[in-house]
Amino acid sequence: MLGLLAAVLFVGWTQWQLWQPLKGGGEGAVTVEIPQGATASEVASKLQEAGVVDSATLFGLRALISGKRQNLVAGTLQLKRNMSYSAALAALSGTVPFQAETTSVTTQEGLSIREVAQRFKRQGVLDDYGATAKKIFKTSRSKLRTTYKMPASVDTLEGFLFPATYELPVPAKADDLVTRQLQSFQQNFNGISLTKAKRAGLTPYEVLIIASMVEREARLTRERKLIAAVIYNRLKLNMPLGIDATFRYASGDWTNPIKQSELDKDGPYNSRKRIGLPPTPIGNPGLASIEAAADPANVNYLYFVVKPNRCGEHAFSATNEKFLADQAKYNQARDAAGKSPVTC
């Protein structure tokens, strides 16, 4: 009699656990990656590891009973934690539409990791963005060195965090954003032809460094390839690049005039004293600047300076004489205006 009672209680308990009459659609948000071709058991394990369901075994049994074991979808799924087996099955089989709450997070082209982190801090979101970038760099370092020829001395993801607008599960987490940015960079960069760069003896990482400088210097899309050409030409002639944005990256000051004492002080980002590229990118460039850095214009320009009374347009030149004349026009307009003669 006691054995029969125990058996009845066990069956009842199992049914309760299997059908979860008091459990609903879950809470919060979690991203789960289900590989193509994953078996039902593998899917169930992924869900249990992510906290979506309580038991991979019972989820698999529910999928078998419902006849949905062979119809579970693959891909990057936005689910919830602590979902009932029926709610998880519905989300994974397409029985009902499932939309997790998301929020848009945008990072601007050209900004450094430090600048993005400072902006997020002012906005009161993703306070650990900078620390997260350092953490993910440690796990990605080996692949980045192999794939992009990143030097062993580099200790930052600078340049690799692709700027764009990302839809993230609520609440937004820095881990999700940095991971998505790195994945997006890899997808975009892999579509770039590096034929010209290889002929010039440049590695993929060096192309990325050039792209970051192009991003900071170019206001007009049509000038990106021209600025890239100046960098290529100067590298070929062993001329210092003389790009002020490298100073600003090192100092973190993008607004105040650069002091002569800064220009006189040697350092890895002093592109007026040092020959060659800076040791790392000086920001995170967008696709247009990466394309320009990989495929510069076929011109002999060695110099460029901002044209006065124009919105960031540059005057390009192949000789020092022409450059000095263009520079004199800029200085004259600046002195007359008592401020920068750039008008936008």
Short mmCIF file of C-alpha atoms in Angstrom, two decimals:
data_model
loop_
_atom_site.label_atom_id
_atom_site.label_comp_id
_atom_site.label_asym_id
_atom_site.label_seq_id
_atom_site.Cartn_x
_atom_site.Cartn_y
_atom_site.Cartn_z
CA MET A 1 0.00 0.00 0.00
CA LEU A 2 2.78 2.39 0.94
CA GLY A 3 4.61 1.47 -2.27
CA LEU A 4 1.54 2.28 -4.36
CA LEU A 5 1.09 5.60 -2.55
CA ALA A 6 4.73 6.48 -3.13
CA ALA A 7 4.38 5.63 -6.80
CA VAL A 8 1.28 7.80 -7.12
CA LEU A 9 3.01 10.69 -5.36
CA PHE A 10 6.08 10.33 -7.58
CA VAL A 11 3.97 10.35 -10.75
CA GLY A 12 2.06 13.37 -9.50
CA TRP A 13 5.28 15.21 -8.61
CA THR A 14 6.77 14.40 -12.04
CA GLN A 15 3.66 15.65 -13.81
CA TRP A 16 3.75 18.85 -11.75
CA GLN A 17 7.40 19.42 -12.65
CA LEU A 18 6.78 18.57 -16.30
CA TRP A 19 3.71 20.75 -16.86
CA GLN A 20 4.60 23.58 -14.44
CA PRO A 21 1.06 24.89 -13.89
CA LEU A 22 2.25 27.89 -11.85
CA LYS A 23 5.13 28.99 -14.10
CA GLY A 24 4.63 31.59 -16.82
CA GLY A 25 6.50 33.36 -19.59
CA GLY A 26 9.62 34.19 -17.62
CA GLU A 27 11.32 37.43 -16.66
CA GLY A 28 14.21 39.64 -17.69
CA ALA A 29 16.05 38.90 -20.92
CA VAL A 30 18.82 36.60 -22.06
CA THR A 31 20.48 36.00 -25.42
CA VAL A 32 20.91 32.35 -26.41
CA GLU A 33 22.91 31.20 -29.44
CA ILE A 34 21.48 27.99 -30.95
CA PRO A 35 23.83 26.59 -33.65
CA GLN A 36 22.42 25.36 -36.94
CA GLY A 37 21.94 21.60 -36.84
CA ALA A 38 21.87 21.42 -33.03
CA THR A 39 20.03 18.39 -31.67
CA ALA A 40 17.06 18.76 -29.32
CA SER A 41 19.29 17.63 -26.43
CA GLU A 42 21.89 20.27 -27.30
CA VAL A 43 19.19 22.95 -27.48
CA ALA A 44 17.83 21.86 -24.10
CA SER A 45 21.31 22.04 -22.55
CA LYS A 46 21.84 25.56 -23.95
CA LEU A 47 18.54 26.68 -22.42
CA GLN A 48 19.35 25.21 -19.02
CA GLU A 49 22.85 26.78 -19.02
CA ALA A 50 21.33 30.20 -19.81
CA GLY A 51 18.73 29.87 -17.06
CA VAL A 52 15.83 29.85 -19.51
CA VAL A 53 14.43 26.51 -18.25
CA ASP A 54 14.93 24.53 -15.04
CA SER A 55 15.83 21.15 -16.53
CA ALA A 56 17.23 20.16 -19.90
CA THR A 57 15.88 16.64 -19.39
CA LEU A 58 12.31 17.71 -18.66
CA PHE A 59 12.37 20.29 -21.46
CA GLY A 60 13.44 17.56 -23.87
CA LEU A 61 10.62 15.34 -22.63
CA ARG A 62 8.06 18.14 -23.09
CA ALA A 63 9.37 18.72 -26.62
CA LEU A 64 8.98 15.01 -27.36
CA ILE A 65 5.44 14.84 -25.94
CA SER A 66 4.37 17.94 -27.86
CA GLY A 67 5.81 16.65 -31.15
CA LYS A 68 8.07 19.71 -31.51
CA ARG A 69 11.39 17.99 -30.84
CA GLN A 70 12.45 18.21 -34.50
CA ASN A 71 11.14 21.74 -35.12
CA LEU A 72 13.23 23.87 -32.78
CA VAL A 73 14.66 26.96 -34.45
CA ALA A 74 18.34 27.94 -34.54
CA GLY A 75 20.07 31.31 -34.46
CA THR A 76 20.58 34.12 -31.96
CA LEU A 77 17.41 34.15 -29.84
CA GLN A 78 16.20 36.71 -27.33
CA LEU A 79 14.50 34.72 -24.57
CA LYS A 80 13.63 35.19 -20.91
CA ARG A 81 14.95 33.62 -17.75
CA ASN A 82 12.88 31.11 -15.80
CA MET A 83 10.41 30.38 -18.59
CA SER A 84 7.95 27.50 -18.40
CA TYR A 85 8.70 24.61 -20.74
CA SER A 86 5.59 25.41 -22.78
CA ALA A 87 6.57 29.10 -23.15
CA ALA A 88 10.11 28.18 -24.19
CA LEU A 89 8.80 25.61 -26.67
CA ALA A 90 6.43 28.17 -28.17
CA ALA A 91 9.28 30.67 -28.58
CA LEU A 92 11.62 28.11 -30.15
CA SER A 93 9.07 26.51 -32.45
CA GLY A 94 7.48 29.69 -33.77
CA THR A 95 4.06 28.75 -32.40
CA VAL A 96 3.64 32.26 -31.01
CA PRO A 97 5.67 35.37 -31.78
CA PHE A 98 8.24 36.14 -29.10
CA GLN A 99 9.70 39.60 -28.77
CA ALA A 100 11.94 40.48 -25.88
CA GLU A 101 12.03 44.13 -24.85
CA THR A 102 15.05 45.85 -26.41
CA THR A 103 16.75 49.24 -26.32
CA SER A 104 18.87 51.03 -28.94
CA VAL A 105 22.48 51.88 -28.10
CA THR A 106 24.55 53.95 -30.54
CA THR A 107 28.30 54.52 -30.67
CA GLN A 108 29.67 57.26 -32.93
CA GLU A 109 32.23 56.63 -35.65
CA GLY A 110 35.79 57.55 -34.72
CA LEU A 111 35.42 57.78 -30.95
CA SER A 112 37.91 55.98 -28.75
CA ILE A 113 36.92 53.44 -26.11
CA ARG A 114 37.70 56.05 -23.45
CA GLU A 115 35.43 58.62 -25.09
CA VAL A 116 32.54 56.17 -25.49
CA ALA A 117 32.91 55.09 -21.86
CA GLN A 118 32.86 58.72 -20.73
CA ARG A 119 29.70 59.41 -22.75
CA PHE A 120 27.95 56.37 -21.29
CA LYS A 121 28.97 57.45 -17.79
CA ARG A 122 27.48 60.92 -18.34
CA GLN A 123 24.28 59.26 -19.58
CA GLY A 124 24.18 56.99 -16.55
CA VAL A 125 24.31 53.76 -18.58
CA LEU A 126 26.83 50.96 -19.15
CA ASP A 127 29.22 52.29 -16.49
CA ASP A 128 31.48 49.25 -16.96
CA TYR A 129 31.96 49.67 -20.74
CA GLY A 130 35.70 50.40 -20.51
CA ALA A 131 36.37 47.59 -18.02
CA THR A 132 34.31 45.20 -20.13
CA ALA A 133 36.33 46.07 -23.24
CA LYS A 134 39.51 45.19 -21.33
CA LYS A 135 38.02 41.91 -20.14
CA ILE A 136 36.85 40.82 -23.59
CA PHE A 137 40.21 41.84 -25.09
CA LYS A 138 41.92 39.24 -22.90
CA THR A 139 39.72 36.45 -24.27
CA SER A 140 39.99 37.71 -27.88
CA ARG A 141 43.69 38.63 -27.96
CA SER A 142 44.99 35.40 -29.48
CA LYS A 143 42.48 35.42 -32.35
CA LEU A 144 43.08 39.11 -33.10
CA ARG A 145 46.83 38.54 -33.28
CA THR A 146 46.40 35.62 -35.65
CA THR A 147 43.70 37.10 -37.87
CA TYR A 148 44.72 40.77 -38.07
CA LYS A 149 48.46 40.57 -37.27
CA MET A 150 48.00 42.65 -34.17
CA PRO A 151 51.37 43.04 -32.38
CA ALA A 152 51.86 41.20 -29.10
CA SER A 153 52.53 44.51 -27.34
CA VAL A 154 48.98 45.79 -27.98
CA ASP A 155 46.71 45.54 -24.94
CA THR A 156 43.48 47.18 -26.12
CA LEU A 157 40.44 46.54 -28.33
CA GLU A 158 40.81 50.08 -29.71
CA GLY A 159 39.76 50.05 -33.37
CA PHE A 160 37.90 46.73 -33.16
CA LEU A 161 34.64 48.00 -31.62
CA PHE A 162 32.57 48.77 -34.71
CA PRO A 163 30.47 51.95 -34.35
CA ALA A 164 26.77 51.51 -35.15
CA THR A 165 23.34 51.34 -33.54
CA TYR A 166 22.69 48.07 -31.72
CA GLU A 167 19.43 46.64 -30.38
CA LEU A 168 20.19 45.10 -26.99
CA PRO A 169 17.97 43.20 -24.55
CA VAL A 170 16.70 45.25 -21.60
CA PRO A 171 18.49 45.90 -19.34
CA ALA A 172 21.38 46.76 -21.67
CA LYS A 173 24.69 45.22 -20.65
CA ALA A 174 28.20 46.25 -21.66
CA ASP A 175 29.10 42.60 -22.32
CA ASP A 176 26.37 42.36 -24.95
CA LEU A 177 27.38 45.62 -26.63
CA VAL A 178 31.14 44.98 -26.75
CA THR A 179 30.59 41.43 -28.01
CA ARG A 180 28.23 42.65 -30.74
CA GLN A 181 30.65 45.45 -31.74
CA LEU A 182 33.54 43.01 -32.06
CA GLN A 183 31.42 40.58 -34.10
CA SER A 184 30.21 43.41 -36.36
CA PHE A 185 33.78 44.59 -36.93
CA GLN A 186 34.85 41.11 -37.98
CA GLN A 187 31.92 40.76 -40.38
CA ASN A 188 32.56 44.17 -41.99
CA PHE A 189 36.36 43.94 -42.13
CA ASN A 190 36.26 40.46 -43.66
CA GLY A 191 34.56 41.95 -46.72
CA ILE A 192 37.38 44.45 -47.35
CA SER A 193 39.93 43.83 -50.10
CA LEU A 194 43.45 44.30 -48.74
CA THR A 195 45.25 43.92 -52.09
CA LYS A 196 46.66 47.48 -52.16
CA ALA A 197 47.57 47.37 -48.50
CA LYS A 198 49.50 44.12 -48.95
CA ARG A 199 51.38 45.59 -51.90
CA ALA A 200 52.35 48.48 -49.64
CA GLY A 201 53.59 46.03 -47.00
CA LEU A 202 50.80 46.80 -44.54
CA THR A 203 49.14 44.31 -42.20
CA PRO A 204 45.38 44.30 -41.55
CA TYR A 205 46.02 45.87 -38.15
CA GLU A 206 48.02 48.70 -39.74
CA VAL A 207 45.14 49.30 -42.16
CA LEU A 208 42.90 49.64 -39.11
CA ILE A 209 45.28 52.20 -37.58
CA ILE A 210 45.20 54.22 -40.82
CA ALA A 211 41.41 53.98 -40.92
CA SER A 212 41.18 55.43 -37.41
CA MET A 213 43.27 58.44 -38.47
CA VAL A 214 41.22 58.93 -41.64
CA GLU A 215 38.05 58.87 -39.53
CA ARG A 216 39.34 61.65 -37.29
CA GLU A 217 40.70 63.84 -40.09
CA ALA A 218 38.02 63.55 -42.79
CA ARG A 219 34.84 65.62 -42.63
CA LEU A 220 33.85 64.92 -46.23
CA THR A 221 33.32 61.42 -47.57
CA ARG A 222 35.11 62.19 -50.84
CA GLU A 223 38.27 63.16 -48.94
CA ARG A 224 38.71 59.88 -47.07
CA LYS A 225 40.68 58.17 -49.84
CA LEU A 226 42.77 61.32 -50.37
CA ILE A 227 43.77 61.48 -46.72
CA ALA A 228 44.56 57.76 -46.80
CA ALA A 229 46.76 58.39 -49.86
CA VAL A 230 48.72 61.08 -47.99
CA ILE A 231 49.40 58.60 -45.18
CA TYR A 232 50.50 55.88 -47.62
CA ASN A 233 52.76 58.30 -49.51
CA ARG A 234 54.41 59.59 -46.35
CA LEU A 235 54.98 56.07 -45.04
CA LYS A 236 56.63 55.13 -48.32
CA LEU A 237 58.99 58.12 -48.09
CA ASN A 238 59.69 57.62 -44.37
CA MET A 239 58.19 61.02 -43.57
CA PRO A 240 56.56 61.72 -40.20
CA LEU A 241 52.78 61.65 -40.63
CA GLY A 242 52.19 64.93 -38.78
CA ILE A 243 48.57 64.11 -37.93
CA ASP A 244 47.39 66.13 -34.96
CA ALA A 245 44.67 63.64 -34.03
CA THR A 246 47.35 61.27 -32.72
CA PHE A 247 48.40 63.89 -30.12
CA ARG A 248 44.82 64.38 -29.06
CA TYR A 249 44.24 60.66 -28.66
CA ALA A 250 47.21 60.40 -26.32
CA SER A 251 46.19 63.44 -24.26
CA GLY A 252 42.43 62.84 -24.36
CA ASP A 253 41.91 66.54 -25.15
CA TRP A 254 40.00 67.01 -28.42
CA THR A 255 38.97 70.65 -27.93
CA ASN A 256 41.80 72.89 -26.71
CA PRO A 257 44.60 74.01 -29.08
CA ILE A 258 47.64 71.73 -29.05
CA LYS A 259 50.50 73.37 -27.14
CA GLN A 260 53.98 73.64 -28.60
CA SER A 261 55.28 71.84 -25.51
CA GLU A 262 53.16 68.84 -26.52
CA LEU A 263 54.55 68.91 -30.04
CA ASP A 264 58.10 69.07 -28.69
CA LYS A 265 57.63 66.13 -26.33
CA ASP A 266 58.51 62.78 -27.86
CA GLY A 267 56.17 59.82 -27.45
CA PRO A 268 54.64 56.91 -29.38
CA TYR A 269 51.72 59.07 -30.57
CA ASN A 270 53.84 62.10 -31.55
CA SER A 271 53.39 61.77 -35.31
CA ARG A 272 55.49 64.88 -35.98
CA LYS A 273 58.61 63.40 -34.42
CA ARG A 274 58.05 59.67 -34.94
CA ILE A 275 58.26 58.01 -38.36
CA GLY A 276 55.64 55.37 -39.06
CA LEU A 277 52.24 54.61 -37.61
CA PRO A 278 51.19 55.06 -33.98
CA PRO A 279 51.17 51.80 -32.00
CA THR A 280 47.38 51.43 -31.95
CA PRO A 281 44.31 52.87 -33.66
CA ILE A 282 43.27 56.23 -32.23
CA GLY A 283 39.56 55.40 -32.26
CA ASN A 284 37.02 53.04 -33.76
CA PRO A 285 36.50 53.79 -37.47
CA GLY A 286 33.41 53.15 -39.54
CA LEU A 287 33.22 51.13 -42.74
CA ALA A 288 33.85 54.07 -45.14
CA SER A 289 37.14 54.93 -43.44
CA ILE A 290 38.24 51.29 -43.36
CA GLU A 291 37.51 51.00 -47.08
CA ALA A 292 39.50 54.18 -47.77
CA ALA A 293 42.44 52.95 -45.69
CA ALA A 294 42.51 49.70 -47.67
CA ASP A 295 42.06 51.40 -51.05
CA PRO A 296 43.58 54.91 -51.06
CA ALA A 297 43.34 57.29 -54.00
CA ASN A 298 46.04 57.11 -56.65
CA VAL A 299 47.48 60.61 -56.09
CA ASN A 300 50.89 62.01 -55.14
CA TYR A 301 49.69 64.28 -52.32
CA LEU A 302 51.89 64.60 -49.24
CA TYR A 303 50.15 67.43 -47.39
CA PHE A 304 46.71 68.67 -46.48
CA VAL A 305 45.39 71.56 -44.43
CA VAL A 306 41.88 72.78 -43.66
CA LYS A 307 40.52 75.39 -46.07
CA PRO A 308 39.38 78.58 -44.30
CA ASN A 309 35.68 79.42 -44.23
CA ARG A 310 34.71 75.91 -45.33
CA CYS A 311 33.12 73.11 -43.33
CA GLY A 312 36.10 70.83 -42.85
CA GLU A 313 37.18 70.76 -46.49
CA HIS A 314 40.93 70.33 -47.03
CA ALA A 315 43.45 71.72 -49.50
CA PHE A 316 45.75 68.93 -50.71
CA SER A 317 49.22 69.42 -52.15
CA ALA A 318 52.20 67.45 -53.40
CA THR A 319 54.90 70.03 -52.60
CA ASN A 320 55.95 71.77 -49.42
CA GLU A 321 55.74 75.16 -51.18
CA LYS A 322 52.08 74.69 -52.04
CA PHE A 323 51.35 73.39 -48.56
CA LEU A 324 52.99 76.44 -46.92
CA ALA A 325 50.89 78.72 -49.13
CA ASP A 326 47.69 76.86 -48.16
CA GLN A 327 48.73 76.95 -44.51
CA ALA A 328 49.35 80.72 -44.70
CA LYS A 329 45.79 81.24 -46.00
CA TYR A 330 44.42 79.26 -43.08
CA ASN A 331 46.53 81.16 -40.51
CA GLN A 332 45.58 84.52 -42.01
CA ALA A 333 41.87 83.69 -41.84
CA ARG A 334 42.24 82.38 -38.28
CA ASP A 335 44.05 85.53 -37.13
CA ALA A 336 41.45 87.74 -38.78
CA ALA A 337 38.57 85.89 -37.16
CA GLY A 338 40.28 85.48 -33.82
CA LYS A 339 39.24 81.81 -33.81
CA SER A 340 39.14 78.76 -36.03
CA PRO A 341 38.03 79.78 -39.53
CA VAL A 342 36.09 76.54 -40.04
CA THR A 343 32.39 77.24 -40.66
CA CYS A 344 29.77 74.52 -40.33
#
